[in-house]
Amino acid sequence: MIPAPFDYVAPTSLDEALAALREHGDEAKILAGGQSLLPVLRMRLNAPEWIIDLGRIDSLRGIREEGDAIVIGAMTPHSVVGNDPLVAQHAGLISAAVERLADVQVRHRGTFGGALAHADPAGDLGGPARALGAVFVIAGAGGMRQVDADDFFVDLFETAIGEDEILVEVRIPKHTGWGSRYEKFVRVEHQWPICAVAATVRVEGGTVTGAGVGLTNMGSTPIRARGVEEALVGQPASAESFAAAAGRAVEGTNPPTDLNGSAEYRLHLAQVLTRRALAAAAGLGEG
Amino acid sequence: MTRINLVVDGMRVADDIEPRMLLVQYLREKLGKTGTVVGCDTSNCGACTVHLDGRSVKSCNVLAVQADGSEVTTIEGLAQNGQLHPVQEAFRECHGLQCGFCTPGMIMQSVDLLKDNPKPTEEEIRLGIEGNLCRCTGYHNIVRAVQHASGQPVAPNEVTA
């Protein structure tokens, strides 16, 4: 299948891209790496009149350290994020999730910001973004604004990015020294998770002193498992406390039923995977 | 129509194309490079894998306009001066194919893998080709071919006639 005809523009600066977006409005669609958008266009699920390709804007690519955050440019390919030593050192949960995202070819082409802006509830990066409290930097006519991960994901394939706005970069608060684990349950390695749990924990002197847990494909948006986080902090880093906390992974979820499993099955999976993810993140093995 | 300039298998090419044209379409229909095949047409199977600026991509999931200014290598550009690429040789030697449809993509992805990791373990090979589906071989001889190409001992064939 071939996409329906469209006009194409590839601006070389963010300002040009914003101007093109203002000019073409809702007739336009932004192209990042295209690994989700191109299949959508080819299956004719969407037929925009304009494609605005961000691939020629160098300033949207790259990873840097800035104070207490690691800043990832929206157009940075997954493969670059996955191999970056700064990300591995300060946001290991991102490295762990990127490694399991799709396949090698898709990771070469797909982008960190593109995947998050696409907001597929089964996307691999939403859970880690929520677990780590990522901050999204969005450019519009009025300049830049920041949106917390808790407010970024609005609904199925819908984010806080306005129609005339572009995601510029994602700031990941440093979690240096935290353990992390991305537990992805999937039939075929390169597919979207049936359910996934992103967990990062800080253990000091045998006690959990910090926890971030995000759930993927357990509702119309990635979910932050606050109940699990609350249940953990101050508890001993033991199999018992992880099992007890994992029971709260179902709170606030509304998982789908599809060919891969029922909602009930996913509610079960979320608890099992949370227990495993916490144990592995704390260095207790596979749980 | 949009003008694109790129280098494909070492040859400079320029064309006016519709922006909606896929890279794989451009390679096959404009340049006649039918060695790169379309398998699933949904970016799952990896049969259409080529290298874009030195990295493997699924060419059914890239627009030709996105490749403007880039260098593309297809399966047809691997052999040099009539000599097969070592990975091509290894697939022949280890019989890493049956029907052969996935082979161009398997070889291109294996070349990419060995560039990053010249001595991959069996598990690393299997993960490295996770985006390439083969419906004939069960992957055994493909994995052996990659081991062979990397100069490592090849796992013995467990199936005896």
GROMACS .gro file of C-alpha atoms in nm, chain A residues 29 115-123 126 130 147-161 215 217-223 252-256:
model
   40
   29LYS     CA    1   0.075   1.605   1.003
  115ALA     CA    2   0.713   0.777   1.983
  116LEU     CA    3   0.606   0.974   2.291
  117ALA     CA    4   0.407   1.229   2.088
  118HIS     CA    5   0.232   0.943   1.906
  119ALA     CA    6   0.105   0.836   2.252
  120ASP     CA    7   0.018   0.479   2.165
  121PRO     CA    8  -0.095   0.335   2.501
  122ALA     CA    9   0.106   0.023   2.410
  123GLY     CA   10   0.417   0.227   2.326
  126GLY     CA   11   0.518   0.603   2.807
  130ARG     CA   12   0.579   0.844   3.383
  147VAL     CA   13   0.443   1.988   3.069
  148ASP     CA   14   0.489   1.719   3.333
  149ALA     CA   15   0.450   1.355   3.234
  150ASP     CA   16   0.147   1.334   3.462
  151ASP     CA   17  -0.033   1.591   3.241
  152PHE     CA   18   0.121   1.506   2.903
  153PHE     CA   19  -0.076   1.192   2.816
  154VAL     CA   20  -0.438   1.297   2.770
  155ASP     CA   21  -0.606   0.999   2.604
  156LEU     CA   22  -0.560   0.733   2.338
  157PHE     CA   23  -0.309   0.881   2.086
  158GLU     CA   24  -0.370   1.224   2.240
  159THR     CA   25  -0.120   1.441   2.427
  160ALA     CA   26  -0.101   1.794   2.566
  161ILE     CA   27   0.079   1.908   2.247
  215LEU     CA   28   0.239   0.076   3.342
  217ASN     CA   29  -0.114  -0.086   2.788
  218MET     CA   30  -0.320  -0.089   3.108
  219GLY     CA   31  -0.553   0.194   3.002
  220SER     CA   32  -0.595   0.460   2.735
  221THR     CA   33  -0.273   0.630   2.850
  222PRO     CA   34   0.044   0.509   3.021
  223ILE     CA   35  -0.028   0.496   3.393
  252GLY     CA   36  -0.657   0.320   3.853
  253THR     CA   37  -0.613   0.091   3.552
  254ASN     CA   38  -0.867   0.015   3.282
  255PRO     CA   39  -0.697  -0.241   3.058
  256PRO     CA   40  -0.828  -0.335   2.714
   0.00000   0.00000   0.00000
